[in-house]
Each structure stands twice: as structure tokens, then as C-alpha cells.
């Protein structure tokens, strides 16, 4: 890293991601495939770097949310299969086929459009059928009285020319949440998913090479739901295993530096809106990180960061490019000192809870301005 970047940066350990990959893999049956979710720039960790590592480590599949993300990986030399979880305009069907990118199909109308486009090219598009078993987002409706209509729609979609139905999947709504009701809901989604697949086979002889449903929550909490492939994201990056079952290691450490330090008299207001007033003589540091770097403004006045010698409470509103911390009890912290916003010392959950959000959002929010530094 050059000195120009020594403002705020994200240290990323690919070694930790590999460790996490292997820790998850070791819980799976031998035949179970591993799909690494690398959408949103691999949750901020750098999609190409993470994908190269996963490809080398022997993962089977990658998933992204859109064509741009898939093409970034193909342009970077990633050759393993890629699944697009979201929508791709059917006019890009040829691009999908030529780049060996599999497309999620979430309803019959879309299947029909891709089919027509594929037939025009004379080639076949690999598809994964998505079922909506209770997430109420993308997917063929199949719960309750939509069951037989859903079945008919999927049978029709799979019969269209130009499409190879390689996979079928669904997504859980509460597999990562504790409690009996959540467990029941997840088991019901799974039951619906598997019986739907059985019926496709019984009624129309349709089979899929890859049946998958396990996101991080299910990979961790419901090993019996692994089926032919698991599909974790968050676990790969070292989060989501709150009980420490797998011994995962956080892969990102967000670090900033102290720009300046001043001593304020008691009763001095700090930052926009004057939302913090010093209650004694205070030694206040200005950190070179703000909400434009991804530090959530909603966490203003509610969190503390790890500096040499201990935690520095954040004071006043977080600004676009800066924020203030109380260094009164940390005399060894000086101008230029490093401060860990989150990482192995200062848990990301502290920051996400202070901001009223989840680690996913904190990771994805680390902005483009923050250089990623691969430490191993
Ligand atoms: C994002 C996503 C995942 C990964 O979710 P995690 O909770 O990070 O494991 C898996 N499947 C689908 C369809 C997703 O959109």
C-alpha cells in the first residue's frame, strides 16, 4: 500500500476466506457441491480476488446478481460455472450462452422469452428454476393453492426448446434466525421444495442435476438440507456463525487513521447538529472516515472503535468524510495512529447493531473510495 492510500482502507484476508471455505466444506457430504455467493463485489471483499481463490480451492459454482457482475469475472479469467440470481434482459441470452453463464428462471413468461432468444442463436441456455416457497420474492409460486398451477408452469418451462434445466432452487426467509416458529417455517419451505421436485419427476419425468436451497443460515443450522449444493455467502466472509460452531475467521478489517487531535473544554459542542457536548475536558481525535466511506451515519454517537490501548467512543454526528472519537483515556493514540472500525478486535456486530442493521449491509456499504488491501 502506498502512503497516498494511508487514510482509510479495508484489509482483506483471502487466507481467512479459504479457511472459512474449508471449514464449511468439511461439514458437507462428499458429493455436495459448493457454490460461493460473490454478488455485490463478494460482499465488498473484491469479487475477482475471492473468485480466483475459490476457483483455485476447488469450489464448484459461483453466484452473482446480474450480468455485469458475471462478465467482470469472465473478463478476469474465471472459468468455473456462474449462476445469475437476478434478472437478465433476454436480449443478452447469447452473451449468457457464450460465456457459460446460467440464468435463474422465476416464471413461465421469462422462460419463454429466453427460450425464443436461445432458439434464434441455435444454442442452449443453462437455467436454474427458482421456486418461491415462502420468501415472497423471486420464483414460481408454489405454496398453498398455487401448487398445481406452479407445477404446470415449471413443467411447461422445462419443456421449452433452447433451455437446459440444470438446476432448481429456493431461498429461505428465516433459516438464520433462532426460535421454534422460524424453524417450523424453514422446515415447511424445505418440505414444499422437495415435494414439488418429487412431483415434477412423478408427473413429467423432470429431473435436475443440481437441487439447492441452503444459504448461510441453512448451511449452518440445517445440514440435512444441503441436497446437491450449498449456497452460502456471509459464512464465507467469516460472519453469521454467531455460536462459533465452525470457527470462522472474519475476512475484512476496516481501518482508518487519526488526522488531528485537539483538547476541548467542558461544554463544547462537537460536529453537525451539536449532538454531542463534552462533559469534561476532552481529547478529541478526528478520524479519516465518514459515511461516504460506508460508515453508517445512523451509528453516530453509538459506537466505539478499537485503538491502541482500548476503545475510543465515537462522538457527535458522523460526517461525509470524517468523524470524531474521544481519546481522553487513550494517551498513547497520536496523529497518524491506526484505528480499527471493525475486524477481529472490534466485532462488526457492534457497528451493525448501533446502526440498526445487519453485517451484510455494513460490508456492502464499504465504498469504492476505500482501497482493498490483500494482506496475504
Ligand atoms: C444472497 C443470496 C444467498 C447468500 O446468502 P447468505 O445469507 O449470505 O448466505 C444465497 N442465495 C440467494 C438466492 C441469495 O440471493
Short mmCIF file of C-alpha atoms and ligand atoms in Angstrom, two decimals:
data_model
loop_
_atom_site.label_atom_id
_atom_site.label_comp_id
_atom_site.label_asym_id
_atom_site.label_seq_id
_atom_site.Cartn_x
_atom_site.Cartn_y
_atom_site.Cartn_z
CA UNK A 1 0.00 0.00 0.00
CA UNK A 2 1.41 3.43 -0.88
CA UNK A 3 1.23 6.37 1.51
CA UNK A 4 -1.49 8.05 -0.54
CA UNK A 5 -3.85 5.27 0.48
CA UNK A 6 -2.94 5.55 4.15
CA UNK A 7 -6.16 7.26 5.02
CA UNK A 8 -8.78 4.55 5.30
CA UNK A 9 -8.52 1.06 3.89
CA UNK A 10 -10.04 -2.41 4.10
CA UNK A 11 -7.59 -5.20 4.85
CA UNK A 12 -8.82 -8.43 3.34
CA UNK A 13 -7.50 -11.86 4.18
CA UNK A 14 -8.10 -14.33 1.35
CA UNK A 15 -6.44 -16.86 3.61
CA UNK A 16 -9.29 -16.43 6.08
CA UNK A 17 -11.87 -16.81 3.31
CA UNK A 18 -10.14 -20.00 2.24
CA UNK A 19 -10.14 -21.18 5.84
CA UNK A 20 -13.88 -20.46 6.02
CA UNK A 21 -14.48 -22.26 2.72
CA UNK A 22 -12.70 -25.34 4.02
CA UNK A 23 -14.44 -25.19 7.40
CA UNK A 24 -17.86 -25.12 5.69
CA UNK A 25 -16.85 -27.77 3.17
CA UNK A 26 -15.77 -30.13 5.94
CA UNK A 27 -19.36 -30.22 7.25
CA UNK A 28 -20.79 -31.30 3.88
CA UNK A 29 -21.28 -34.76 2.43
CA UNK A 30 -18.54 -35.64 -0.09
CA UNK A 31 -20.86 -35.38 -3.08
CA UNK A 32 -22.32 -31.99 -2.17
CA UNK A 33 -21.24 -29.15 -4.43
CA UNK A 34 -20.21 -25.75 -3.11
CA UNK A 35 -21.48 -22.54 -4.67
CA UNK A 36 -19.81 -19.39 -3.38
CA UNK A 37 -22.02 -16.31 -3.45
CA UNK A 38 -19.86 -13.43 -4.72
CA UNK A 39 -22.56 -10.90 -5.60
CA UNK A 40 -22.12 -7.25 -4.61
CA UNK A 41 -18.36 -7.48 -5.19
CA UNK A 42 -18.19 -10.51 -2.90
CA UNK A 43 -19.90 -8.59 -0.10
CA UNK A 44 -17.30 -5.86 -0.53
CA UNK A 45 -14.28 -8.18 -0.44
CA UNK A 46 -13.50 -7.98 -4.18
CA UNK A 47 -15.36 -10.45 -6.41
CA UNK A 48 -12.49 -11.27 -8.74
CA UNK A 49 -9.93 -11.88 -5.98
CA UNK A 50 -12.38 -14.02 -3.99
CA UNK A 51 -13.48 -15.97 -7.10
CA UNK A 52 -9.89 -16.68 -8.12
CA UNK A 53 -9.26 -18.07 -4.67
CA UNK A 54 -12.46 -20.19 -4.73
CA UNK A 55 -11.67 -21.50 -8.20
CA UNK A 56 -8.21 -22.49 -7.06
CA UNK A 57 -9.56 -24.06 -3.87
CA UNK A 58 -11.90 -26.29 -5.87
CA UNK A 59 -15.31 -24.72 -5.34
CA UNK A 60 -17.90 -25.81 -7.90
CA UNK A 61 -20.02 -22.81 -8.72
CA UNK A 62 -20.28 -19.06 -8.21
CA UNK A 63 -23.37 -16.85 -7.97
CA UNK A 64 -23.77 -13.17 -8.74
CA UNK A 65 -26.82 -10.98 -9.00
CA UNK A 66 -26.55 -9.63 -12.55
CA UNK A 67 -24.84 -9.95 -15.93
CA UNK A 68 -22.33 -7.14 -15.27
CA UNK A 69 -21.07 -8.96 -12.21
CA UNK A 70 -20.78 -12.22 -14.13
CA UNK A 71 -18.91 -10.57 -17.02
CA UNK A 72 -16.44 -8.95 -14.63
CA UNK A 73 -15.49 -12.47 -13.53
CA UNK A 74 -15.32 -13.87 -17.07
CA UNK A 75 -13.17 -10.91 -18.22
CA UNK A 76 -10.91 -11.58 -15.27
CA UNK A 77 -10.35 -15.18 -16.36
CA UNK A 78 -12.76 -17.06 -14.10
CA UNK A 79 -13.81 -20.24 -15.91
CA UNK A 80 -15.97 -22.03 -13.33
CA UNK A 81 -19.78 -22.08 -13.78
CA UNK A 82 -21.60 -18.90 -12.75
CA UNK A 83 -25.29 -18.56 -11.85
CA UNK A 84 -27.09 -15.22 -12.11
CA UNK A 85 -29.57 -14.99 -9.23
CA UNK A 86 -31.47 -11.99 -10.58
CA UNK A 87 -32.95 -10.97 -13.91
CA UNK A 88 -31.08 -10.58 -17.19
CA UNK A 89 -32.79 -8.91 -20.15
CA UNK A 90 -33.47 -11.72 -22.67
CA UNK A 91 -31.67 -9.77 -25.41
CA UNK A 92 -28.44 -10.82 -23.66
CA UNK A 93 -29.25 -14.53 -23.98
CA UNK A 94 -26.44 -15.09 -26.47
CA UNK A 95 -23.95 -13.40 -24.12
CA UNK A 96 -25.09 -15.74 -21.36
CA UNK A 97 -24.70 -18.81 -23.54
CA UNK A 98 -21.33 -17.83 -24.99
CA UNK A 99 -19.91 -17.16 -21.55
CA UNK A 100 -21.30 -20.31 -19.94
CA UNK A 101 -23.41 -18.30 -17.51
CA UNK A 102 -26.52 -19.98 -16.07
CA UNK A 103 -29.68 -17.94 -15.66
CA UNK A 104 -32.30 -18.07 -12.94
CA UNK A 105 -35.83 -18.55 -14.28
CA UNK A 106 -38.51 -17.23 -11.98
CA UNK A 107 -41.68 -17.51 -14.08
CA UNK A 108 -43.01 -19.06 -17.26
CA UNK A 109 -43.13 -15.78 -19.23
CA UNK A 110 -39.40 -15.19 -18.70
CA UNK A 111 -38.61 -18.79 -19.60
CA UNK A 112 -40.48 -18.32 -22.85
CA UNK A 113 -38.51 -15.17 -23.72
CA UNK A 114 -35.14 -16.81 -23.05
CA UNK A 115 -36.23 -19.88 -24.97
CA UNK A 116 -37.10 -17.86 -28.08
CA UNK A 117 -33.85 -15.93 -27.89
CA UNK A 118 -31.83 -19.13 -27.44
CA UNK A 119 -33.55 -20.86 -30.35
CA UNK A 120 -32.60 -17.90 -32.58
CA UNK A 121 -28.92 -18.42 -31.74
CA UNK A 122 -29.18 -22.16 -32.35
CA UNK A 123 -27.63 -22.84 -28.95
CA UNK A 124 -28.88 -23.76 -25.49
CA UNK A 125 -29.05 -21.73 -22.30
CA UNK A 126 -28.45 -23.37 -18.92
CA UNK A 127 -31.19 -22.46 -16.48
CA UNK A 128 -31.95 -22.91 -12.80
CA UNK A 129 -35.64 -22.86 -11.91
CA UNK A 130 -36.39 -20.74 -8.85
CA UNK A 131 -39.32 -21.65 -6.62
CA UNK A 132 -40.96 -19.23 -4.22
CA UNK A 133 -41.64 -21.47 -1.22
CA UNK A 134 -42.20 -18.67 1.26
CA UNK A 135 -39.67 -15.89 0.73
CA UNK A 136 -42.19 -14.00 -1.43
CA UNK A 137 -39.54 -12.59 -3.71
CA UNK A 138 -38.45 -14.20 -6.99
CA UNK A 139 -39.70 -17.58 -8.10
CA UNK A 140 -42.61 -19.66 -9.39
CA UNK A 141 -45.41 -19.51 -6.83
CA UNK A 142 -45.96 -22.94 -5.39
CA UNK A 143 -47.31 -22.56 -1.85
CA UNK A 144 -50.89 -23.39 -0.91
CA UNK A 145 -53.40 -23.25 -3.72
CA UNK A 146 -50.71 -22.19 -6.20
CA UNK A 147 -49.21 -25.69 -6.04
CA UNK A 148 -50.71 -27.35 -9.09
CA UNK A 149 -50.56 -24.21 -11.21
CA UNK A 150 -46.89 -23.81 -10.21
CA UNK A 151 -46.22 -27.41 -11.12
CA UNK A 152 -47.81 -26.93 -14.54
CA UNK A 153 -45.83 -23.73 -15.16
CA UNK A 154 -42.50 -25.33 -14.29
CA UNK A 155 -43.29 -28.39 -16.43
CA UNK A 156 -44.09 -26.09 -19.35
CA UNK A 157 -40.93 -24.00 -18.79
CA UNK A 158 -38.73 -27.11 -18.70
CA UNK A 159 -40.28 -28.31 -21.95
CA UNK A 160 -39.32 -25.20 -23.91
CA UNK A 161 -36.67 -25.56 -26.61
CA UNK A 162 -33.25 -23.97 -26.21
CA UNK A 163 -33.18 -24.37 -22.42
CA UNK A 164 -31.23 -26.91 -20.37
CA UNK A 165 -32.75 -27.21 -16.90
CA UNK A 166 -29.61 -27.91 -14.94
CA UNK A 167 -30.82 -26.80 -11.53
CA UNK A 168 -33.72 -25.93 -9.28
CA UNK A 169 -33.58 -23.87 -6.13
CA UNK A 170 -35.40 -21.90 -3.48
CA UNK A 171 -34.44 -19.35 -0.85
CA UNK A 172 -35.14 -19.35 2.89
CA UNK A 173 -36.55 -16.40 4.78
CA UNK A 174 -35.61 -17.24 8.38
CA UNK A 175 -33.06 -20.07 8.28
CA UNK A 176 -30.59 -17.87 10.17
CA UNK A 177 -32.98 -16.95 12.97
CA UNK A 178 -33.49 -18.83 16.22
CA UNK A 179 -36.85 -19.88 17.60
CA UNK A 180 -39.38 -22.61 17.11
CA UNK A 181 -41.58 -20.65 14.74
CA UNK A 182 -38.63 -19.86 12.45
CA UNK A 183 -37.54 -23.47 12.49
CA UNK A 184 -41.03 -24.60 11.57
CA UNK A 185 -41.21 -22.07 8.75
CA UNK A 186 -37.86 -23.19 7.33
CA UNK A 187 -38.82 -26.88 7.55
CA UNK A 188 -42.08 -26.14 5.78
CA UNK A 189 -40.24 -24.29 2.97
CA UNK A 190 -37.93 -27.29 2.63
CA UNK A 191 -40.79 -29.78 2.65
CA UNK A 192 -42.59 -27.83 -0.06
CA UNK A 193 -39.40 -27.56 -2.13
CA UNK A 194 -38.61 -31.27 -2.03
CA UNK A 195 -42.16 -32.50 -2.59
CA UNK A 196 -42.52 -30.14 -5.54
CA UNK A 197 -39.36 -31.64 -7.05
CA UNK A 198 -40.70 -35.16 -6.42
CA UNK A 199 -43.94 -34.28 -8.17
CA UNK A 200 -42.13 -32.83 -11.18
CA UNK A 201 -40.45 -36.18 -11.54
CA UNK A 202 -43.61 -38.24 -10.96
CA UNK A 203 -45.86 -36.16 -13.20
CA UNK A 204 -43.48 -35.31 -16.04
CA UNK A 205 -40.26 -37.25 -15.51
CA UNK A 206 -38.38 -33.99 -14.98
CA UNK A 207 -35.13 -34.26 -13.03
CA UNK A 208 -32.45 -31.80 -12.06
CA UNK A 209 -28.74 -32.37 -11.70
CA UNK A 210 -28.44 -29.68 -9.00
CA UNK A 211 -31.09 -29.09 -6.34
CA UNK A 212 -30.06 -26.37 -3.91
CA UNK A 213 -31.57 -24.29 -1.14
CA UNK A 214 -29.04 -23.80 1.67
CA UNK A 215 -27.93 -20.20 2.20
CA UNK A 216 -25.59 -19.46 5.12
CA UNK A 217 -28.30 -19.93 7.74
CA UNK A 218 -29.37 -23.34 6.43
CA UNK A 219 -25.80 -24.49 5.72
CA UNK A 220 -25.06 -23.83 9.38
CA UNK A 221 -28.31 -24.83 11.08
CA UNK A 222 -29.87 -27.47 8.82
CA UNK A 223 -27.12 -29.72 7.38
CA UNK A 224 -29.82 -32.16 6.21
CA UNK A 225 -30.93 -29.50 3.67
CA UNK A 226 -27.64 -29.43 1.76
CA UNK A 227 -29.06 -31.56 -1.12
CA UNK A 228 -26.77 -31.36 -4.20
CA UNK A 229 -25.21 -27.97 -3.48
CA UNK A 230 -24.98 -25.35 -0.72
CA UNK A 231 -25.09 -21.66 -1.48
CA UNK A 232 -23.53 -19.64 1.34
CA UNK A 233 -22.37 -16.04 1.16
CA UNK A 234 -21.96 -14.47 4.58
CA UNK A 235 -20.30 -17.53 6.16
CA UNK A 236 -17.53 -17.40 3.56
CA UNK A 237 -16.61 -13.94 4.76
CA UNK A 238 -16.43 -15.11 8.34
CA UNK A 239 -19.73 -13.88 9.76
CA UNK A 240 -23.11 -15.40 10.55
CA UNK A 241 -21.84 -18.21 12.79
CA UNK A 242 -22.84 -16.44 15.98
CA UNK A 243 -22.41 -19.54 18.14
CA UNK A 244 -18.94 -20.22 16.79
CA UNK A 245 -19.74 -23.76 15.57
CA UNK A 246 -17.40 -23.60 12.59
CA UNK A 247 -14.54 -21.47 13.90
CA UNK A 248 -14.83 -18.99 11.03
CA UNK A 249 -12.50 -16.03 10.69
CA UNK A 250 -13.66 -12.54 9.67
CA UNK A 251 -12.02 -11.68 6.36
CA UNK A 252 -12.32 -7.91 6.37
CA UNK A 253 -10.78 -5.39 8.73
CA UNK A 254 -11.75 -1.76 8.17
CA UNK A 255 -9.00 0.57 9.32
CA UNK A 256 -8.66 4.34 9.43
CA UNK A 257 -6.19 6.86 10.80
CA UNK A 258 -6.26 9.81 13.20
CA UNK A 259 -5.96 13.06 11.20
CA UNK A 260 -5.71 15.51 14.06
CA UNK A 261 -6.23 15.74 17.82
CA UNK A 262 -7.47 18.68 19.88
CA UNK A 263 -8.33 19.31 23.52
CA UNK A 264 -11.76 20.85 24.14
CA UNK A 265 -13.06 22.49 27.30
CA UNK A 266 -16.10 21.04 29.04
CA UNK A 267 -19.35 22.11 27.36
CA UNK A 268 -18.01 22.24 23.79
CA UNK A 269 -20.36 21.02 21.07
CA UNK A 270 -18.98 18.59 18.52
CA UNK A 271 -19.93 18.14 14.82
CA UNK A 272 -23.07 18.92 12.79
CA UNK A 273 -26.25 19.40 14.75
CA UNK A 274 -24.30 19.84 18.02
CA UNK A 275 -25.48 16.39 19.10
CA UNK A 276 -22.57 15.82 21.45
CA UNK A 277 -21.42 18.20 24.18
CA UNK A 278 -18.18 17.42 26.04
CA UNK A 279 -18.92 16.67 29.70
CA UNK A 280 -15.36 17.30 30.80
CA UNK A 281 -12.14 18.50 29.25
CA UNK A 282 -11.82 16.02 26.36
CA UNK A 283 -9.08 14.98 23.98
CA UNK A 284 -10.85 14.55 20.66
CA UNK A 285 -9.43 12.87 17.57
CA UNK A 286 -10.69 13.33 14.01
CA UNK A 287 -10.82 10.05 12.06
CA UNK A 288 -10.43 10.00 8.27
CA UNK A 289 -13.60 8.02 7.70
CA UNK A 290 -17.20 9.10 7.17
CA UNK A 291 -20.42 7.91 5.64
CA UNK A 292 -19.01 8.32 2.11
CA UNK A 293 -16.63 5.51 3.05
CA UNK A 294 -19.51 3.40 4.29
CA UNK A 295 -19.56 4.25 7.97
CA UNK A 296 -23.30 4.37 8.75
CA UNK A 297 -24.41 7.80 9.93
CA UNK A 298 -27.17 6.07 11.90
CA UNK A 299 -24.46 4.81 14.27
CA UNK A 300 -23.48 8.38 15.25
CA UNK A 301 -22.75 8.71 18.97
CA UNK A 302 -23.50 4.99 19.49
CA UNK A 303 -20.36 3.02 18.75
CA UNK A 304 -16.69 2.79 19.67
CA UNK A 305 -13.65 1.77 17.66
CA UNK A 306 -10.50 -0.11 18.59
CA UNK A 307 -7.36 1.99 19.00
CA UNK A 308 -4.03 1.12 20.60
CA UNK A 309 -4.75 0.65 24.29
CA UNK A 310 -8.53 0.34 24.10
CA UNK A 311 -11.82 1.51 22.71
CA UNK A 312 -12.41 5.07 21.56
CA UNK A 313 -16.07 6.18 21.79
CA UNK A 314 -17.32 7.95 18.68
CA UNK A 315 -18.73 11.42 19.42
CA UNK A 316 -21.15 13.62 17.53
CA UNK A 317 -22.69 13.17 14.09
CA UNK A 318 -20.65 11.18 11.59
CA UNK A 319 -19.77 13.47 8.65
CA UNK A 320 -19.29 12.55 4.99
CA UNK A 321 -15.52 12.08 5.19
CA UNK A 322 -14.71 12.27 8.90
CA UNK A 323 -15.91 11.57 12.38
CA UNK A 324 -14.71 12.34 15.88
CA UNK A 325 -13.61 9.99 18.67
CA UNK A 326 -12.88 10.59 22.33
CA UNK A 327 -9.22 9.77 23.02
CA UNK A 328 -9.19 11.15 26.57
CA UNK A 329 -8.41 7.73 28.07
CA UNK A 330 -6.01 6.70 25.31
CA UNK A 331 -2.97 8.99 25.63
CA UNK A 332 -0.85 6.65 23.52
CA UNK A 333 -3.03 7.29 20.43
CA UNK A 334 -1.49 10.02 18.33
CA UNK A 335 -1.95 11.74 14.98
CA UNK A 336 -1.41 9.06 12.31
CA UNK A 337 -2.33 6.17 14.64
CA UNK A 338 -4.44 3.39 13.16
CA UNK A 339 -7.97 2.78 14.44
CA UNK A 340 -9.93 -0.40 13.67
CA UNK A 341 -13.56 0.37 12.82
CA UNK A 342 -14.38 -3.35 12.68
CA UNK A 343 -12.37 -6.52 12.41
CA UNK A 344 -11.01 -9.23 14.64
CA UNK A 345 -10.69 -6.91 17.65
CA UNK A 346 -13.83 -4.83 17.22
CA UNK A 347 -16.75 -7.01 16.12
CA UNK A 348 -18.76 -5.86 13.11
CA UNK A 349 -21.93 -6.73 15.07
CA UNK A 350 -21.28 -3.80 17.41
CA UNK A 351 -21.39 -1.41 14.48
CA UNK A 352 -24.31 -3.08 12.73
CA UNK A 353 -26.38 -3.09 15.91
CA UNK A 354 -25.53 0.56 16.63
CA UNK A 355 -26.73 1.40 13.11
CA UNK A 356 -29.85 -0.74 13.43
CA UNK A 357 -28.79 -3.01 10.58
CA UNK A 358 -27.02 -6.30 9.79
CA UNK A 359 -23.37 -7.11 8.98
CA UNK A 360 -24.33 -7.73 5.33
CA UNK A 361 -25.21 -4.08 4.86
CA UNK A 362 -22.09 -2.82 6.64
CA UNK A 363 -19.85 -4.99 4.41
CA UNK A 364 -21.59 -3.99 1.17
CA UNK A 365 -21.53 -0.34 2.14
CA UNK A 366 -17.73 -0.08 2.35
CA UNK A 367 -17.43 2.23 -0.62
CA UNK A 368 -15.31 2.30 -3.76
CA UNK A 369 -13.19 5.06 -2.26
CA UNK A 370 -11.81 2.61 0.29
CA UNK A 371 -8.89 0.66 -1.19
CA UNK A 372 -8.92 -3.08 -0.63
CA UNK A 373 -5.57 -4.31 0.60
CA UNK A 374 -4.97 -8.06 0.33
CA UNK A 375 -2.78 -8.90 3.27
CA UNK A 376 -1.71 -12.45 2.39
C1 LIG B 1 -27.56 -13.63 -1.34
C2 LIG B 1 -28.09 -14.97 -1.59
C3 LIG B 1 -27.51 -16.09 -0.97
C4 LIG B 1 -26.43 -15.98 0.08
O1 LIG B 1 -27.00 -15.57 1.29
P1 LIG B 1 -26.18 -15.64 2.65
O2 LIG B 1 -27.17 -15.35 3.69
O3 LIG B 1 -25.13 -14.57 2.56
O4 LIG B 1 -25.58 -16.98 2.74
C5 LIG B 1 -27.96 -17.34 -1.33
N1 LIG B 1 -28.97 -17.48 -2.24
C6 LIG B 1 -29.57 -16.42 -2.81
C7 LIG B 1 -30.68 -16.64 -3.76
C8 LIG B 1 -29.16 -15.13 -2.49
O5 LIG B 1 -29.77 -14.09 -3.06
#
